[in-house]
C-alpha positions in Angstrom: 3.4 18.1 -11.8 5.3 15.3 -10.0 3.5 13.0 -7.6 5.6 12.5 -4.5 5.7 8.9 -3.4 6.8 6.9 -0.3 7.4 3.2 -0.2 7.0 1.4 3.2 7.8 -2.3 3.6 9.7 -4.4 6.1 11.3 -6.5 3.3 14.1 -4.8 1.2 13.4 -7.0 -1.8 9.8 -5.7 -1.9 11.0 -2.2 -1.7 13.5 -2.8 -4.6 10.7 -4.0 -6.8 8.5 -1.0 -6.3 11.4 1.3 -6.5 12.2 -0.1 -10.0 8.5 0.3 -11.0 8.2 3.9 -9.6 11.4 5.0 -11.3 10.0 4.0 -14.7 7.0 6.4 -14.4 7.9 10.0 -15.3 5.1 11.5 -13.3 6.2 9.8 -10.0 8.9 11.2 -7.7 10.2 8.8 -5.1 10.8 10.9 -2.0 11.9 8.0 0.3 11.7 4.4 1.2 11.5 3.0 4.7 11.8 -0.4 6.3 10.3 1.0 9.5 6.7 2.4 9.5 7.4 4.5 12.7 10.2 6.2 10.9 7.9 6.6 7.8 5.3 8.4 10.0 7.8 11.2 10.5 8.5 11.4 6.8 4.8 11.8 6.0 4.4 14.5 8.6 7.5 16.4 7.7 7.4 16.2 3.9 4.8 16.6 1.1 3.8 13.0 0.3 1.0 12.4 -2.2 1.0 8.6 -2.6 2.2 5.9 -0.2 2.8 2.2 -1.2 2.6 0.4 2.1 2.8 -3.3 3.2 0.0 -4.5 5.5 2.0 -6.8 7.7 4.9 -5.1 9.5 6.1 -5.8 13.1 6.2 -2.3 14.5 3.0 -0.9 13.0 0.6 -2.5 10.5 -0.2 -0.8 7.2 -3.9 -0.4 8.2 -2.9 1.2 11.5 -0.6 3.5 9.7 -3.4 4.7 7.4 -5.7 5.4 10.4 -2.9 7.5 12.0 -2.2 9.5 8.9 -5.9 9.7 7.9 -6.5 11.7 4.7 -3.2 13.4 4.4 -2.2 11.2 1.3 -3.5 8.4 -0.8 -2.5 4.8 -0.1 -2.0 1.7 -2.2 -1.7 -1.5 -0.1 0.8 -4.2 -0.8 0.6 -7.7 0.7 0.7 -11.4 0.1 -2.7 -12.0 1.7 -5.9 -11.4 -0.2 -8.2 -11.6 2.8 -7.3 -8.1 4.0 -8.6 -6.4 0.8 -12.0 -5.4 2.2 -10.5 -4.0 5.4 -8.1 -2.0 3.3 -10.8 -0.4 1.2 -12.8 0.3 4.3 -9.8 2.4 5.3 -9.9 4.4 2.1 -7.0 2.6 0.3 -7.1 3.3 -3.4 -6.0 -0.1 -4.5 -4.7 -3.4 -3.2 -1.7 -5.1 -4.8 -1.0 -8.8 -4.2 2.7 -9.9 -4.1 4.4 -10.7 -6.3 3.4 -7.5 -8.0 3.3 -7.6 -11.8 4.3 -4.4 -13.5 1.0 -4.3 -15.5 -1.0 -4.6 -12.3 1.1 -1.7 -10.8 0.1 0.4 -13.8 -3.6 -0.4 -13.3 -3.3 0.9 -9.7 -1.8 4.2 -10.8 -4.8 4.7 -13.2 -7.1 4.4 -10.1 -5.1 7.3 -8.6 -5.5 9.1 -11.9 -1.7 9.2 -12.5 -0.3 9.2 -16.0 1.3 5.8 -16.3 3.5 5.8 -19.4 6.7 4.1 -18.5 10.2 5.1 -19.6 13.2 2.9 -19.7 14.0 1.8 -16.2 17.5 1.1 -14.8 17.9 -2.3 -13.2 20.4 -3.8 -10.8 24.0 -4.0 -11.6 25.1 -2.4 -14.8 22.2 -3.6 -17.0 19.7 -1.2 -18.5 16.5 -2.6 -19.7 15.4 -1.9 -23.3 11.7 -1.9 -22.4 9.6 -1.8 -19.3 8.4 -5.4 -19.5 11.7 -7.3 -20.0 11.6 -8.9 -16.6 9.2 -10.2 -14.0 9.3 -10.8 -10.2 8.0 -13.9 -8.6 7.9 -15.1 -5.0 10.0 -18.2 -4.6 11.1 -19.8 -1.3 11.6 -16.8 1.1 12.5 -14.2 -1.5 11.3 -12.2 -4.4 13.1 -13.3 -7.5 13.7 -11.3 -10.6 13.6 -13.3 -13.8 14.6 -11.8 -17.2 12.1 -12.8 -19.8 14.9 -13.5 -22.3 16.2 -16.2 -20.0 12.9 -18.1 -19.8 12.8 -21.4 -21.8 9.3 -22.6 -20.8 6.9 -22.6 -17.9 5.4 -25.8 -16.5 2.2 -25.8 -14.4 1.0 -28.2 -11.7 -2.2 -27.1 -10.0 -1.7 -23.8 -8.2 2.1 -23.9 -8.7 4.3 -23.2 -11.7 7.9 -24.0 -12.4 9.7 -21.4 -14.5 12.5 -23.1 -16.4 15.3 -20.6 -17.4 18.8 -20.8 -18.8 20.0 -20.0 -15.3 17.9 -22.5 -13.4 14.3 -23.2 -12.4 12.0 -21.3 -10.0 8.8 -22.7 -8.3 6.2 -20.2 -7.3 2.6 -20.2 -6.1 0.8 -19.2 -9.3 -1.3 -21.0 -11.9 -0.5 -21.1 -15.6 -3.4 -18.9 -16.6 -2.5 -16.1 -14.3 1.1 -16.1 -15.5 0.1 -16.4 -19.1 -1.9 -13.1 -18.7 1.2 -11.4 -17.2 3.6 -12.3 -20.0 3.9 -10.4 -23.4 2.0 -12.4 -26.0 4.5 -11.5 -28.7 7.2 -13.4 -26.7 5.3 -16.3 -25.1 2.4 -18.5 -26.0 0.5 -21.3 -24.3 1.0 -24.6 -26.2 -0.6 -27.0 -23.7 -2.9 -26.7 -20.7 0.2 -27.1 -18.5 2.9 -25.4 -20.6 3.9 -21.9 -21.9 6.9 -21.6 -24.1 9.2 -18.8 -25.2 8.8 -18.5 -29.0 12.4 -17.5 -29.4 13.6 -20.7 -27.9 11.8 -23.0 -30.4 14.3 -25.1 -32.4 11.9 -27.2 -34.4 8.4 -28.8 -34.3 7.8 -32.4 -35.0 4.5 -34.1 -34.7 2.9 -33.0 -31.5 6.1 -31.9 -29.8 8.0 -28.6 -29.7 11.7 -29.0 -29.4 13.7 -26.4 -27.6 16.8 -28.5 -28.3 17.2 -32.1 -29.4 16.8 -33.5 -25.9 14.1 -31.1 -24.6 10.6 -31.2 -26.0 7.3 -29.8 -24.9 3.9 -31.4 -25.8 1.7 -29.5 -28.2 -2.0 -29.8 -27.2 -4.7 -29.9 -29.9 -6.5 -27.0 -28.4 -3.5 -24.7 -28.9 -2.3 -25.8 -32.3 -4.2 -23.2 -34.4 -3.0 -20.4 -32.1 0.6 -21.5 -32.6 0.3 -21.9 -36.3 -1.2 -18.4 -36.6 1.8 -17.0 -34.8 4.4 -19.0 -36.8 2.6 -18.2 -40.1 3.9 -14.7 -40.1 7.5 -15.9 -39.5 7.5 -18.8 -42.0 9.5 -18.0 -45.1 8.9 -21.3 -47.0 5.7 -22.0 -48.9 3.3 -24.8 -47.9 3.4 -26.0 -44.3 2.9 -29.7 -44.9 4.0 -30.6 -41.4 1.2 -28.5 -39.9 
């Protein structure tokens, strides 16, 4: 049986992200999206809605006020950039609380709390591109927008305190995240931590010399002692020649 969903957010970029995620789950049926919570109230009362993804901060009506008006008609998953409203959200019977930018893996965890089968199919992305797997891109908040970044475009990620710079073939993006959080959101078969401040894309390595990983002859990333064994273990299965004397 399909679970009827509604997405409510006053930012179209945030709606687009969740629409992509919902479309990749066979058990979910997206009934509608709305930029206006007052308009969304009519949708909830006129149609069968089982699950609502709703932003907390909206000008016409807050997500928490919306939940109080609808009461127990459907289940709610809150979305926001502000962690401090989590307790209030759960006090209003929200099932889960997603912090923007929302990672696809975290979205799947929220569905499990609603007891929805969360096996993704191949989602269709913007333009004419079709993804080959559900985790071939991420979204991050940068400047005043939510930016989609294809994993295949990432060269390396550089951390500085609570910020990271994601260096890609198309440019670089700065976002409020730390290296550890981003590392946990990336597929380990494609990316690995090589320094306390750096994550690299394994497919972009040209060569390793001493304590430096070269992505090309003019771009190199330091290799920290703590992360050497982890990198050697990954490369061991891909090394065709015999002894690794340079290791």
